[in-house]
CSV table of C-alpha atoms in Angstrom, one decimal:
chain,number,residue,atom,x,y,z
Q,203,THR,CA,104.8,89.1,98.3
Q,204,LYS,CA,101.7,90.6,99.9
Q,205,ARG,CA,99.1,92.7,98.0
Q,206,LEU,CA,97.6,95.8,99.6
Q,207,THR,CA,94.2,96.9,98.4
Q,208,ILE,CA,92.5,100.1,99.5
Q,209,ILE,CA,88.8,100.6,99.0
Q,210,LEU,CA,86.3,103.4,99.9
Q,211,SER,CA,84.0,103.0,102.9
Q,212,SER,CA,80.9,105.1,103.5
Q,213,PHE,CA,81.2,104.4,107.3
Q,214,ASP,CA,84.9,104.8,108.2
Q,215,ARG,CA,86.4,106.3,105.0
Q,216,LEU,CA,89.0,103.8,103.8
Q,217,HIS,CA,89.5,100.1,104.3
Q,218,VAL,CA,92.8,98.3,103.8
Q,219,PHE,CA,93.1,94.6,102.8
Q,220,GLU,CA,96.3,92.5,102.9
Q,221,ASP,CA,95.6,89.9,100.3
Q,222,ASP,CA,92.1,88.7,101.3
Q,223,VAL,CA,92.2,89.9,104.9
Q,224,ARG,CA,91.0,93.3,106.1
Q,225,LEU,CA,93.4,95.1,108.4
Q,226,GLU,CA,91.9,96.6,111.6
Q,227,PHE,CA,93.2,99.8,113.1
Q,228,PHE,CA,93.0,100.5,116.9
Q,229,LEU,CA,91.4,104.0,116.9
Q,230,GLY,CA,91.5,104.5,120.6
Q,231,GLY,CA,94.8,104.9,122.5
Q,232,THR,CA,96.9,107.7,123.8
Q,233,VAL,CA,95.2,111.0,124.2
Q,234,GLY,CA,96.6,113.7,122.0
Q,235,ARG,CA,97.8,111.4,119.3
Q,236,SER,CA,95.8,112.2,116.2
Q,237,ARG,CA,96.8,109.2,114.0
Q,238,ALA,CA,96.6,105.4,114.4
Q,239,VAL,CA,99.5,103.3,113.0
Q,240,LEU,CA,99.7,99.7,111.8
Q,241,GLN,CA,102.9,97.9,110.7
Q,242,VAL,CA,102.4,95.1,108.1
Q,243,SER,CA,104.6,93.2,105.7
Q,244,GLY,CA,107.3,95.8,105.2
Q,245,ALA,CA,104.8,98.7,105.2
Q,246,ARG,CA,103.8,101.3,107.8
Q,247,ILE,CA,100.2,102.5,107.5
Q,248,SER,CA,98.8,105.5,109.4
Q,249,ILE,CA,95.3,107.0,109.3
Q,250,PRO,CA,93.5,109.7,111.3
Q,251,ARG,CA,91.8,108.4,114.5
Q,252,GLU,CA,88.8,110.5,113.7
Q,253,THR,CA,86.7,109.0,110.9
Q,254,ASP,CA,83.5,111.1,111.4
Q,255,ARG,CA,83.0,113.2,108.3
Q,256,THR,CA,81.4,116.0,110.2
Q,257,LYS,CA,84.6,116.4,112.3
Q,258,GLN,CA,87.3,115.3,109.8
Q,259,ARG,CA,86.5,116.5,106.3
Q,260,ALA,CA,89.8,115.5,104.7
Q,261,PHE,CA,90.9,111.9,105.6
Q,262,VAL,CA,94.6,111.2,104.6
Q,263,MET,CA,96.1,107.7,104.8
Q,264,VAL,CA,99.9,107.4,104.5
Q,265,ILE,CA,101.6,104.1,103.5
Q,266,ARG,CA,105.4,104.0,103.8
Q,267,PHE,CA,107.2,101.0,102.4
Q,268,ALA,CA,110.6,99.7,103.6
Q,269,SER,CA,112.0,100.6,100.2
Q,270,GLY,CA,111.3,104.3,101.0
Q,271,LEU,CA,108.3,104.5,98.6
Q,272,ARG,CA,105.4,106.5,100.0
Q,273,VAL,CA,101.8,106.4,99.0
Q,274,LYS,CA,99.5,109.2,100.3
Q,275,ILE,CA,95.7,108.7,99.8
Q,276,PHE,CA,93.5,111.7,100.2
Q,277,GLU,CA,89.8,110.9,100.7
Q,278,ALA,CA,87.0,113.5,100.8
Q,279,GLU,CA,83.3,113.4,99.9
Q,280,GLY,CA,83.4,109.7,98.8
Q,281,ALA,CA,86.4,110.0,96.4
Q,282,MET,CA,90.0,109.3,96.8
Q,283,ASN,CA,93.2,110.7,95.3
Q,284,PRO,CA,96.5,108.8,95.6
Q,285,THR,CA,99.9,110.4,95.4
Q,286,VAL,CA,103.1,108.3,95.0
Q,287,THR,CA,106.5,109.7,96.1
Q,288,ARG,CA,109.7,107.9,95.3
Q,289,PRO,CA,112.9,108.1,97.4
Q,290,ASN,CA,115.4,110.5,95.8
Q,291,GLY,CA,117.7,108.9,93.3
Q,292,ILE,CA,115.8,105.6,93.0
Q,293,ASN,CA,114.0,104.8,89.7
Q,294,ASN,CA,113.4,101.0,90.0
Q,295,PHE,CA,109.7,101.3,90.9
Q,296,VAL,CA,107.3,100.2,88.1
Q,297,GLY,CA,103.6,101.2,87.8
Q,298,LEU,CA,101.0,101.0,85.1
Q,299,LEU,CA,102.1,104.4,83.7
Q,300,GLY,CA,105.8,103.6,83.7
Q,301,GLN,CA,108.7,104.2,86.1
Q,302,GLY,CA,108.4,108.0,86.5
Q,303,ASP,CA,112.1,108.4,85.4
Q,304,GLY,CA,111.6,110.7,82.5
Q,305,ASN,CA,112.1,107.9,80.0
Q,306,GLU,CA,109.1,108.0,77.6
Q,307,GLY,CA,110.1,104.5,76.3
Q,308,ASN,CA,108.6,102.9,79.4
Q,309,GLU,CA,105.5,105.0,79.8
Q,310,PHE,CA,102.0,104.0,78.5
Q,311,VAL,CA,103.1,100.5,77.6
Q,312,THR,CA,100.3,98.0,76.7
Q,313,PRO,CA,100.3,94.4,77.8
Q,314,ASP,CA,102.0,93.3,74.5
Q,315,GLY,CA,104.8,95.8,75.0
Q,316,THR,CA,103.6,98.5,72.6
Q,317,VAL,CA,104.3,102.0,73.6
Q,318,VAL,CA,101.4,104.4,73.0
Q,319,PRO,CA,102.8,107.7,71.9
Q,320,VAL,CA,100.9,110.0,74.3
Q,321,ASN,CA,101.9,113.7,74.0
Q,322,ILE,CA,103.0,114.9,77.5
Q,323,ARG,CA,103.9,118.4,78.5
Q,324,GLY,CA,106.0,118.4,81.6
Q,325,ASN,CA,107.1,121.1,84.0
Q,326,ILE,CA,110.1,119.6,85.9
Q,327,THR,CA,110.3,122.6,88.2
Q,328,GLU,CA,106.8,122.1,89.5
Q,329,ASN,CA,106.9,118.3,89.0
Q,330,SER,CA,103.7,118.5,87.0
Q,331,PHE,CA,102.8,116.6,83.8
Q,332,LEU,CA,99.9,117.2,81.5
Q,333,ALA,CA,98.6,114.6,79.0
Q,334,LEU,CA,97.1,116.5,76.0
Q,335,ASN,CA,94.9,113.7,74.6
Q,336,ASP,CA,92.6,112.0,77.1
Q,337,THR,CA,90.7,110.2,74.3
Q,338,GLN,CA,93.9,108.5,73.1
Q,339,ILE,CA,94.9,107.4,76.6
Q,340,PHE,CA,91.5,105.8,77.1
Q,341,MET,CA,91.1,104.2,73.7
Q,342,SER,CA,94.6,103.1,72.9
Q,343,PHE,CA,96.1,102.5,76.4
Q,344,GLY,CA,93.3,102.0,79.0
Q,345,ASN,CA,91.2,99.6,76.9
Q,346,GLU,CA,94.3,97.4,76.3
Q,347,TRP,CA,94.5,96.8,80.1
Q,348,TYR,CA,90.7,96.1,80.4
Q,349,ILE,CA,90.0,92.8,82.1
Q,350,THR,CA,87.1,90.8,80.6
Q,351,GLY,CA,85.0,88.3,82.4
Q,352,ASN,CA,87.2,85.5,81.2
Q,353,GLN,CA,90.2,87.2,82.7
Q,354,ARG,CA,88.8,88.1,86.1
Q,355,GLU,CA,91.3,85.8,87.9
Q,356,SER,CA,94.0,88.2,86.6
Q,357,SER,CA,92.5,91.1,88.5
Q,358,LEU,CA,94.6,92.5,91.4
Q,359,PHE,CA,91.3,93.1,93.3
Q,360,GLY,CA,90.2,89.4,93.4
Q,361,GLY,CA,90.7,89.3,97.2
Q,362,ILE,CA,87.8,91.7,97.8
Q,363,GLU,CA,85.3,90.5,95.2
Q,364,ASN,CA,83.0,88.9,97.7
Q,365,ILE,CA,82.5,92.2,99.5
Q,366,ALA,CA,79.1,93.8,98.6
Q,367,GLY,CA,79.6,96.5,96.0
Q,368,HIS,CA,83.2,95.6,95.2
Q,369,ASP,CA,82.7,92.4,93.2
Q,370,PHE,CA,83.9,92.1,89.6
Q,371,ASN,CA,80.5,92.8,88.0
Q,372,SER,CA,80.1,96.0,90.1
Q,373,PHE,CA,82.8,97.6,88.0
Q,374,ASN,CA,82.5,95.7,84.7
Q,375,PHE,CA,81.1,98.0,82.0
Q,376,PRO,CA,82.7,96.9,78.7
Q,377,THR,CA,80.7,99.3,76.6
Q,378,TYR,CA,81.5,102.4,78.7
Q,379,VAL,CA,83.1,105.4,77.0
Q,380,PRO,CA,83.7,108.6,78.9
Q,381,ASP,CA,82.1,111.9,77.7
Q,382,PHE,CA,85.4,113.6,76.8
Q,383,ASP,CA,85.1,117.3,77.4
Q,384,SER,CA,86.5,119.6,74.9
Q,385,VAL,CA,89.5,121.5,76.3
Q,386,SER,CA,92.4,123.6,75.0
Q,387,ILE,CA,95.8,124.3,76.3
Q,388,GLY,CA,96.4,127.9,77.5
Q,389,ASN,CA,99.4,129.7,79.0
Q,390,ASN,CA,101.6,127.8,81.4
Q,391,ASN,CA,100.3,124.4,80.2
Q,392,GLN,CA,96.9,125.0,81.9
Q,393,ARG,CA,93.8,123.5,80.5
Q,394,VAL,CA,91.1,125.9,79.4
Q,395,LEU,CA,87.8,124.2,80.3
Q,396,SER,CA,84.4,124.4,78.6
Q,397,PRO,CA,81.8,126.4,80.5
Q,398,THR,CA,79.7,123.3,80.8
Q,399,ALA,CA,82.2,121.4,82.9
Q,400,GLU,CA,82.8,124.3,85.2
Q,401,GLU,CA,79.1,124.8,85.7
Q,402,ILE,CA,78.2,121.2,86.4
Q,403,CYS,CA,81.0,120.7,89.0
Q,404,ALA,CA,80.8,124.1,90.7
Q,405,GLU,CA,78.7,122.6,93.5
Q,406,TYR,CA,81.8,120.9,95.0
Q,407,GLU,CA,83.7,123.1,97.4
Q,408,ASP,CA,86.6,120.8,97.8
Q,409,THR,CA,89.2,121.6,95.1
Q,410,PHE,CA,90.2,118.0,94.5
Q,411,ILE,CA,86.7,116.7,94.2
Q,412,ARG,CA,85.8,119.6,91.8
Q,413,GLN,CA,88.7,118.9,89.6
Q,414,SER,CA,88.0,115.1,89.6
Q,415,CYS,CA,84.4,115.9,88.6
Q,416,ILE,CA,85.6,118.1,85.7
Q,417,PHE,CA,88.2,115.6,84.3
C-alpha cells in the first residue's frame, strides 16, 4: 500500500509525495489543456498547469482512486481545504472521523475504541453537518490522537520530515490550546459568530479563507 501526502508550497501551490518520493508533474504539453495529469498506484491526480498566484487564484487538485473515492483539495492564499466524495452506495471507507455512513457509533472514535459523544446537527438534504461543541472535539477527541515525540514513528507524515518546515518539531506544540470563539446556533443550523471573529477575519476576500480564519 502506498501513502500519498499533500503539503503546501509557497512556490507552486501543492506538492504530492508517494511514500517518501515527491511526484513531479509535467506542466507543459498540449496547448489548450488547462490541467496536468499523473497516474500513480491506483490513483489519478490532476492539477492546473498554471501555478502563478497572480494568474490562478484558486488552485484545485483532484485525486481519483480506483475505488471511486475522490479527494478534491482547494488551495488559496496559503491554505488548503480538502473535500472527500464517496461513490454512491459504498460505505466501506474509513477516516479519522468515521465512515460517513450516518452511524454515530463509528464517529469520533479514540485510539482505545471510546466513542466521544459529539452532538452533531445534520441536514441530509444539503449534505451538511455541524458540530455544536468545538471544545469537546479538541479536548476529548483530538488530544487523544496527538502524537508525542516518543511516538513520531507512528506519524503518517514521516516520509517528509526531512523537508525544511515540515519536520516533526515544526508542528509539535503539546501545550497548544485554541482560543475557542463563543458562538451560538441560530435558524437553519447556522452559527451566529461573535463580532470579534468577523472583524479580525474580514480582511480575507476569499470565502473559504475567511471562514477558516473564523473557525
